[in-house]
Coordinates of C-alpha atoms and ligand atoms in Angstrom, one line a residue:
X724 CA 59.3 -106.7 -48.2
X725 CA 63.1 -107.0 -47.3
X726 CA 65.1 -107.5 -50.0
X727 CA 67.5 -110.5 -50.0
X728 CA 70.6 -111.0 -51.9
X729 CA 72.4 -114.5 -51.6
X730 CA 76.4 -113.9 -52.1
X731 CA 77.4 -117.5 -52.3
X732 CA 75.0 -120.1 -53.4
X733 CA 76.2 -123.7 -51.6
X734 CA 75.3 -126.0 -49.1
X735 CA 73.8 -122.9 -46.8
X736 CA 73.3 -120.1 -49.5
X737 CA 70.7 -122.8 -51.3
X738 CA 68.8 -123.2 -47.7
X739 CA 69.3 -119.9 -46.6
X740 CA 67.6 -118.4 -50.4
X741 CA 64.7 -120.9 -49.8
X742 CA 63.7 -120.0 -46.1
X743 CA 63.8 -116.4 -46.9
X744 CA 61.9 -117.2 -50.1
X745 CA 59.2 -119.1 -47.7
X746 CA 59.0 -115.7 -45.6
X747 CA 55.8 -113.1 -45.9
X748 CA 58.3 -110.4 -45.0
X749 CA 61.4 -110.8 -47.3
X750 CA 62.3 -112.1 -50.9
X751 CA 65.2 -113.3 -53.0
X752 CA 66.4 -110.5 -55.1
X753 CA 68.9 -112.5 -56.3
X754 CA 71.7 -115.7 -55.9
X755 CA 75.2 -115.5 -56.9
X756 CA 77.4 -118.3 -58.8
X757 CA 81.1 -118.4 -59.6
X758 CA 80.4 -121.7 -62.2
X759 CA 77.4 -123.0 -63.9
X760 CA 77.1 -126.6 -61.9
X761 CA 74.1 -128.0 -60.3
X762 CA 72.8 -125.5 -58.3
X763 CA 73.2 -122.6 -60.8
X764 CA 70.1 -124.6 -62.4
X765 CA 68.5 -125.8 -59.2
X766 CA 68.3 -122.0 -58.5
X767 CA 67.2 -121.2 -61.9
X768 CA 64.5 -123.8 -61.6
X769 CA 63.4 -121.9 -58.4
X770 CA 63.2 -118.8 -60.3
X771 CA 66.0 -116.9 -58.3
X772 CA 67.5 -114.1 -60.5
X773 CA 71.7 -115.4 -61.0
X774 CA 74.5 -112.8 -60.7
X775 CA 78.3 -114.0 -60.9
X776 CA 81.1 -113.1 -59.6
X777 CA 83.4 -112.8 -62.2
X778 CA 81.5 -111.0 -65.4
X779 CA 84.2 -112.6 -67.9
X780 CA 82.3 -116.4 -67.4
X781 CA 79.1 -114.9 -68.5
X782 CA 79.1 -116.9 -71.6
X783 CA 79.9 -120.3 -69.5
X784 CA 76.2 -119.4 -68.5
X785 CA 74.7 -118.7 -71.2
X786 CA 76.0 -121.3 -73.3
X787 CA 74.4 -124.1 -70.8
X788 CA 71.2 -122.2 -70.6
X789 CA 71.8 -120.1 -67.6
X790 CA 71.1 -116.7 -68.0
X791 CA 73.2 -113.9 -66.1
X792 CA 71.2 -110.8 -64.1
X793 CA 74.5 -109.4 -63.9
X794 CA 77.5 -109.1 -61.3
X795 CA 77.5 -109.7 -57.6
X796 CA 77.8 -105.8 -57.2
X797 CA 75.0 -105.4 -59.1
X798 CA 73.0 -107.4 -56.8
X799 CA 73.9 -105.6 -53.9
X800 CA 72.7 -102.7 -55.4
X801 CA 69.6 -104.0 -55.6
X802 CA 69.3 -105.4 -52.2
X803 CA 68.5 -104.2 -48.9
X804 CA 70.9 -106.7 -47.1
X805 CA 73.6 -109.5 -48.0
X806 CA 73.6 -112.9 -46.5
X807 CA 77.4 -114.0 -47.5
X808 CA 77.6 -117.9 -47.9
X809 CA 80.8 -118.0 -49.6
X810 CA 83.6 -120.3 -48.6
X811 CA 85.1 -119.3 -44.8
X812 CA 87.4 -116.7 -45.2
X813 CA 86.5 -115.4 -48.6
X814 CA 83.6 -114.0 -47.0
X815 CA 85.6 -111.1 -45.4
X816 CA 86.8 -110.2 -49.1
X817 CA 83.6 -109.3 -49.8
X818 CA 83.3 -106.8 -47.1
X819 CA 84.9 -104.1 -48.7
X820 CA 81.8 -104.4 -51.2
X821 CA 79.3 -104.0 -48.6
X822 CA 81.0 -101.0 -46.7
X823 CA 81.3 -99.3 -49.9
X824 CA 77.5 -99.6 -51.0
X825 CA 76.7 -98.7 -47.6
X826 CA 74.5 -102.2 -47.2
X827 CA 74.0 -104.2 -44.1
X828 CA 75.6 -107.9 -44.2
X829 CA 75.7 -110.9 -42.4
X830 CA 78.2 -113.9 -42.6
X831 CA 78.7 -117.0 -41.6
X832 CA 80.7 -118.9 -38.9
X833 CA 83.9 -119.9 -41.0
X834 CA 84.3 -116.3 -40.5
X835 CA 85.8 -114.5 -37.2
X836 CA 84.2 -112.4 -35.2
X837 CA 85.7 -109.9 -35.8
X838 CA 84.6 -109.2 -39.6
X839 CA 81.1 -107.9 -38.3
X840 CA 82.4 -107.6 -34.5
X841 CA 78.5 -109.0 -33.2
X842 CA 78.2 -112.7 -33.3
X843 CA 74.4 -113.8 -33.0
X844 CA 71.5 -116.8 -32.2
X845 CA 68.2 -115.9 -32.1
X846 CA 67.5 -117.8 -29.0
X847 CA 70.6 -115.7 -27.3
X848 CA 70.8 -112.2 -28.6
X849 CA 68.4 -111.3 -30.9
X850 CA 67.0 -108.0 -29.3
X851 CA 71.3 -107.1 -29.5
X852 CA 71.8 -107.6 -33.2
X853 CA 68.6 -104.9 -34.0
X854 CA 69.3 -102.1 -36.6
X855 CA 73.2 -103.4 -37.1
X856 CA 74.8 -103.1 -40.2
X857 CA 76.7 -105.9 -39.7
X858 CA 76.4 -109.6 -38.0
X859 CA 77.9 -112.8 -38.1
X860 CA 75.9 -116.2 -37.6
X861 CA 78.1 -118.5 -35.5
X862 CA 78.5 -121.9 -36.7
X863 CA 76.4 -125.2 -36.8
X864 CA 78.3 -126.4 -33.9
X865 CA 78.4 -123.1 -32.1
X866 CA 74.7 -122.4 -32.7
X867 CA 73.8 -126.1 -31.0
X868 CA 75.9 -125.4 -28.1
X869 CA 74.5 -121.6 -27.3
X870 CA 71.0 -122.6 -27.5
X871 CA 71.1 -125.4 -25.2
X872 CA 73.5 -123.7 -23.3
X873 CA 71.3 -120.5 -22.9
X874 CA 68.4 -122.5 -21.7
X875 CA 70.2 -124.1 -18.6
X876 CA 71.8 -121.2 -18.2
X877 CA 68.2 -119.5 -17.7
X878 CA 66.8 -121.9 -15.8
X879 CA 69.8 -123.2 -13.7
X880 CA 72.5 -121.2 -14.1
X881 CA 75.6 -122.8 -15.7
X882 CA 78.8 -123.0 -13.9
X883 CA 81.0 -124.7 -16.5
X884 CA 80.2 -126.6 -19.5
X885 CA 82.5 -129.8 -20.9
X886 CA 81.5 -130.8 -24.6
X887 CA 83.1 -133.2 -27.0
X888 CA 82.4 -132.7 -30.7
X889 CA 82.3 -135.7 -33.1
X890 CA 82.3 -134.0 -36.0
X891 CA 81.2 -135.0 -39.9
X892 CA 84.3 -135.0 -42.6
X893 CA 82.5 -133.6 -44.9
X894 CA 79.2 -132.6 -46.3
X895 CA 77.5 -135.0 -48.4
X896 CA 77.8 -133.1 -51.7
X897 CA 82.0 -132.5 -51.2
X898 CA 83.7 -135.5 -52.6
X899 CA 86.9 -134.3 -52.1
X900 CA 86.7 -134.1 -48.6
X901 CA 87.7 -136.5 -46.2
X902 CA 88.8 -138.2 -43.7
X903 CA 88.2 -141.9 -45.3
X904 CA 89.4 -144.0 -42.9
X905 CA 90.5 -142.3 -39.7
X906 CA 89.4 -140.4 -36.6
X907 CA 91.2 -137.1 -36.9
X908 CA 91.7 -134.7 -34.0
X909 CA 90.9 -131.8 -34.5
X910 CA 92.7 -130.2 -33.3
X911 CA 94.9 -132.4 -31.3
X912 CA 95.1 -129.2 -28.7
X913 CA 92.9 -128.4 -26.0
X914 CA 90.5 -126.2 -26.3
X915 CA 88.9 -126.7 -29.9
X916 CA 87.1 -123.6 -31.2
X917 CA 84.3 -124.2 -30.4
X918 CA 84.2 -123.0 -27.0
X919 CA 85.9 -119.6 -27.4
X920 CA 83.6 -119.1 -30.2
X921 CA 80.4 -119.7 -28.0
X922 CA 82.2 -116.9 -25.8
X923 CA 81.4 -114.6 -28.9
X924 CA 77.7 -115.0 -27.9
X925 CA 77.4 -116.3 -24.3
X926 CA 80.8 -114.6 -22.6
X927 CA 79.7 -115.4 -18.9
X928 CA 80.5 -119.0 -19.9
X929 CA 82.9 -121.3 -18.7
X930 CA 83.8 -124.3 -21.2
X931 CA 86.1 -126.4 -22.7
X932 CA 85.4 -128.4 -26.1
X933 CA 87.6 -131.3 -27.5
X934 CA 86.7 -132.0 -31.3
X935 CA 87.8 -134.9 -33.2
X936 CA 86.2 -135.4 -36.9
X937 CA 84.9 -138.7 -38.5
X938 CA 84.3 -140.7 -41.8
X939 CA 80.4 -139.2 -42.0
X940 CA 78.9 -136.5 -43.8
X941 CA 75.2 -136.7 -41.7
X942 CA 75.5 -135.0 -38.7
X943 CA 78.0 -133.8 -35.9
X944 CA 77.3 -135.8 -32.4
X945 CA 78.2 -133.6 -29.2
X946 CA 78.7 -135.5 -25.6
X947 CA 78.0 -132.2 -23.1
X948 CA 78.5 -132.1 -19.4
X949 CA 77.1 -129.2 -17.8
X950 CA 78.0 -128.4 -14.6
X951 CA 74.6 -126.4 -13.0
X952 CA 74.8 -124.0 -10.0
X953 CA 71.5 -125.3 -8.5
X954 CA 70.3 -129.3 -9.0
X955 CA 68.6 -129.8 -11.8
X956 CA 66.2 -132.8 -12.7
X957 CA 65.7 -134.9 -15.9
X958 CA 62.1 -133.8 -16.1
X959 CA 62.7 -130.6 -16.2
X960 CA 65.1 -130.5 -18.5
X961 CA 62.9 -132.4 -20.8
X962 CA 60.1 -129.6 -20.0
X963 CA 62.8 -126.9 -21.0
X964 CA 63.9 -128.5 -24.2
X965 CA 59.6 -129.6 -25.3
X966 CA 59.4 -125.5 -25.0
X967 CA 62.3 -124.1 -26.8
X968 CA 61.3 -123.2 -30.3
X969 CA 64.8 -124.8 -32.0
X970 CA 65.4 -127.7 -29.5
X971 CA 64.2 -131.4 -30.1
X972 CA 63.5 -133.9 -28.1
X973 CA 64.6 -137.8 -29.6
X974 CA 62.4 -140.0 -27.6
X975 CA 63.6 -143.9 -26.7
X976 CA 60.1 -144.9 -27.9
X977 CA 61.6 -144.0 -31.9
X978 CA 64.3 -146.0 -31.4
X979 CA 66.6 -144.1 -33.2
X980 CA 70.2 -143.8 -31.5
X981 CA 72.2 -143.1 -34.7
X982 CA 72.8 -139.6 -37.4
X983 CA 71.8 -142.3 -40.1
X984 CA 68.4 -142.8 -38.3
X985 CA 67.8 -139.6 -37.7
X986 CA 68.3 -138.4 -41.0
X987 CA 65.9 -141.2 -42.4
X988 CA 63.4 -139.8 -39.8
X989 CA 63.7 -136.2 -40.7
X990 CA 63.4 -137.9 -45.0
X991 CA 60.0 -139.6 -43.6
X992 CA 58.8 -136.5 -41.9
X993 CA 58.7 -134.3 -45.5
X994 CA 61.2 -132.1 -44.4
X995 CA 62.8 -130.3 -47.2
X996 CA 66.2 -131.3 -48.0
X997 CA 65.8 -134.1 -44.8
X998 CA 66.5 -130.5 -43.1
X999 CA 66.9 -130.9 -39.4
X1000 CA 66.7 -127.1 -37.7
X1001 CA 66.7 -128.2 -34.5
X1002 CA 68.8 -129.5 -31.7
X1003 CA 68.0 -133.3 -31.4
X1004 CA 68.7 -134.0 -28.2
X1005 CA 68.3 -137.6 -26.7
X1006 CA 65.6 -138.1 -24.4
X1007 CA 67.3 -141.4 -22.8
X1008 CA 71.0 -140.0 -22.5
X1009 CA 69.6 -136.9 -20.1
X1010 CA 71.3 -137.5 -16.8
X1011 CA 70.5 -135.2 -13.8
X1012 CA 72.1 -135.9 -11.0
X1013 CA 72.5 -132.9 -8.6
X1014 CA 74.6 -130.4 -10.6
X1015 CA 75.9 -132.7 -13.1
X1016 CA 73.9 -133.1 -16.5
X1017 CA 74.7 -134.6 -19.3
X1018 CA 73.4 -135.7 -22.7
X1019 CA 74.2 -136.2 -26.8
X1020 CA 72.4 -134.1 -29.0
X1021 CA 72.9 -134.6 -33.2
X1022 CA 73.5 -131.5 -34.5
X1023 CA 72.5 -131.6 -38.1
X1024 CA 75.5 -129.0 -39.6
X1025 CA 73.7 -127.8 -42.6
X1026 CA 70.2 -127.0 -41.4
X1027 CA 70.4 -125.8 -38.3
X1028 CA 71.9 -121.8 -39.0
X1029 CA 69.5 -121.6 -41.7
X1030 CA 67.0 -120.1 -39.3
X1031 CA 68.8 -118.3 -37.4
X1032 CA 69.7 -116.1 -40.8
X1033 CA 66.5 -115.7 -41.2
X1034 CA 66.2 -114.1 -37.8
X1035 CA 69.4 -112.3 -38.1
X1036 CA 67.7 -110.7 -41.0
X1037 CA 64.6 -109.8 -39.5
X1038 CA 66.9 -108.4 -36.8
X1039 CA 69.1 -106.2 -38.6
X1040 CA 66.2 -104.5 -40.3
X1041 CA 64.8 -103.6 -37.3
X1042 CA 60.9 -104.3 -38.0
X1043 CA 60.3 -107.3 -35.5
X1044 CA 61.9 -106.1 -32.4
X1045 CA 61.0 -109.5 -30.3
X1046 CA 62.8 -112.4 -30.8
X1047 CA 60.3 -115.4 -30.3
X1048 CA 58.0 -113.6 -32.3
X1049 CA 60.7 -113.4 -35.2
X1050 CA 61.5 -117.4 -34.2
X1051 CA 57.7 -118.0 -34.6
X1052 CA 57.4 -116.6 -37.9
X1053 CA 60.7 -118.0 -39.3
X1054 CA 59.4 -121.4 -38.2
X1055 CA 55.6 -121.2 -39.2
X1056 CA 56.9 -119.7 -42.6
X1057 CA 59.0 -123.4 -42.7
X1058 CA 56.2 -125.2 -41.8
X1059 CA 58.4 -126.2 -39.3
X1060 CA 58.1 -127.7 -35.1
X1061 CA 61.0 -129.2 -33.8
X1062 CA 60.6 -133.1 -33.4
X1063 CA 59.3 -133.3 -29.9
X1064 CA 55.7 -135.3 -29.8
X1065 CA 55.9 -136.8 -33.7
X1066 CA 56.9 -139.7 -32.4
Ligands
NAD231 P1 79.9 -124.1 -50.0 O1 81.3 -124.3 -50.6 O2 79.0 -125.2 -50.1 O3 79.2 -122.9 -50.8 C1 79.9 -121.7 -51.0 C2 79.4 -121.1 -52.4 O4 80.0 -119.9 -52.6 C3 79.7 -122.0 -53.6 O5 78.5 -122.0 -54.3 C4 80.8 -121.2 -54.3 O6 80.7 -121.4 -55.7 C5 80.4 -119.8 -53.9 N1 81.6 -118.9 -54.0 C6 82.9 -119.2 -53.8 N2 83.6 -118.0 -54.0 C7 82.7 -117.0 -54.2 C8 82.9 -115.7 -54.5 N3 84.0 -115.1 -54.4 N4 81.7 -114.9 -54.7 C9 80.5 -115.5 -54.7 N5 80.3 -116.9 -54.5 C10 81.4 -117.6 -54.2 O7 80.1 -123.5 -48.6 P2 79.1 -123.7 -47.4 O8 79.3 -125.0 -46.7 O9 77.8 -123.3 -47.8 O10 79.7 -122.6 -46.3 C11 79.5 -121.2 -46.5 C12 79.7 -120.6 -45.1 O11 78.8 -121.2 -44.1 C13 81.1 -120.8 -44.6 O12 81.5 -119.7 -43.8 C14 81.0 -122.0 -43.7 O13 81.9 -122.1 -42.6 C15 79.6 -121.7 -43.1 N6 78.9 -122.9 -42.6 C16 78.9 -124.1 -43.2 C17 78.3 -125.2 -42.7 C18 78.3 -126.5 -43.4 O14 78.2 -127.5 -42.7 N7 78.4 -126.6 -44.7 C19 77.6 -125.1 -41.5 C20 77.5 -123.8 -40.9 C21 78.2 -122.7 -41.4

């Protein structure tokens, strides 16, 4: 059993601590909180052991019925490897820790790449990340890009790769966040992020991304162009997306051409949290025509790294040396196919 701490229990440390939770190889050894709010109980109510950051707001806890393991060192200790889900950039503070315990680490993308100098997707570089100490899971919008990417890559070769990002404001839970009433770019420049960070996984690439970010905490919405060095077809492409273990297919028969639909499909389906792992890629807005292709996918920003910690994991300890084997699990353990023929 590989032993699991949580540094950092939010929108992804929550997910992240159930999906290893739902896996026959690993456990939670413990989640960490720096205030008793809602998900300090939600992760009591699951039973996960609660450490704190700072040891002086032990009585907060306890006085609201949370009771304190004891401090995020202490669950270090205890584990066999840290999945940081704190805040970006407050997750290299913690790195220090890790070195000094001598415990292996991942992060997450509001972190460079240069805090674990290996930036990974399962679908891309899994056999690469094997027996590292340290590893950083690009982000939600990185992690769409690279496996869809990958896959034309593989089957086509990709000369250059255009993609716009509509982007959510916020997460549903963040209040604070905005923007209200406005479509912000972000940035205004050319390139956004995005692209050199997919160059942290896939650096044979050529792309550009524009991002701009909108009053909606669902989903982001990418518009790619891909540029392919022999001519593709639609059908293919559909065959290519119906057998990647993380990409979905949104068939015109469901009739869903929205986030907010989506969303409501992935609610009706059972999934946990309305989780969407996958890709969801839209059957009807595949074009193929010679080397051009182009398409949206919705690219649901909380759910879709979850599983690719899990496989980082998995990875970094070294027992499952094959990647789909280590996707297959992950998913099976999730009880979870990406929508493809549900509809
Ligand atoms: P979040 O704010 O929802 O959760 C972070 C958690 O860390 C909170 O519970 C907070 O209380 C806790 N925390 C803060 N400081 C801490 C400290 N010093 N020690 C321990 N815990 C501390 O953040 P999030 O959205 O889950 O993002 C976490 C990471 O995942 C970031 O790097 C982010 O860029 C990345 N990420 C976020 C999303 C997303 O859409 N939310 C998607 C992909 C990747």
């Amino acid at each position: 059993m590989i032993k699991v701490a949580i540094n950092g229990y939010g929108t992804i440390g929550k997910r992240v601590a159930d999906a290893v939770a739902a896996q026959k190889d690993m456990k939670v050894i413990g989640v960490s909180k720096t205030r008793p709010n809602a998900e300090a109980f939600v992760a009591k109510q699951r039973g996960y052991p609660l450490y704190i950051a700072d040891l002086s707001k032990k009585t907060a806890f306890e006085k609201v019925g949370l009771s304190v393991a004891g401090s995020v060192e202490d669950m270090c200790k205890a584990a066999d490897i840290i999945v940081d889900a704190t805040p970006g950039d407050v997750g290299a503070t913690n790195k220090p820790l890790y070195a000094k315990l001598g415990k292996k680490a991942l992060w997450q993308g509001g972190e460079d790449h240069e805090i674990a100098g290996f930036s990974f997707n399962s679908s891309c570089n899994y056999k690469d990340a094997i027996g590292r100490q340290f590893v950083r899971v690009v982000s939600c919008n990185t992690t769409g890009l690279c496996r869809i990417i990958h896959a034309i890559d593989n089957e086509y070769g990709v000369a250059h790769v255009h993609a716009i990002m509509v982007r959510r404001g916020s997460d549903p839970g963040e209040i604070k966040k905005g923007p209200i009433d406005a479509i912000v770019l972000d940035p205004v420049s050319v390139p956004s992020h995005h692209g050199p960070d997919v160059l942290s996984v896939l650096p044979h690439i050529s792309i550009v991304t524009m991002a701009m970010i909108v009053p909606t905490t669902m989903m982001h919405m990418h518009a790619i162009r891909i540029t392919t060095k022999k001519d593709v077809t639609k059908d293919r492409v559909i065959e290519l997306v119906k057998n990647h273990p993380r990409l979905g297919l949104i068939k015109k028969t469901a009739g869903i051409r929205s986030t907010a639909e989506l969303k409501e499909f992935a609610m009706d389906l059972g999934r946990q949290r309305a989780d969407l792992y996958e890709n969801c890629i839209f059957e009807d807005s595949i074009y193929a025509n010679k080397t051009d292709l182009c398409f949206f996918q919705a690219i649901h920003q909380e759910a879709d790294v979850v599983v690719e910690n899990i496989d980082a994991i998995r990875a970094m300890m070294g027992g499952q040396k094959d990647a789909a084997a280590s996707i297959k699990s992950t998913n099976d353990a999730l009880g979870f196919t990406p929508i493809q023929n549900n509809h």
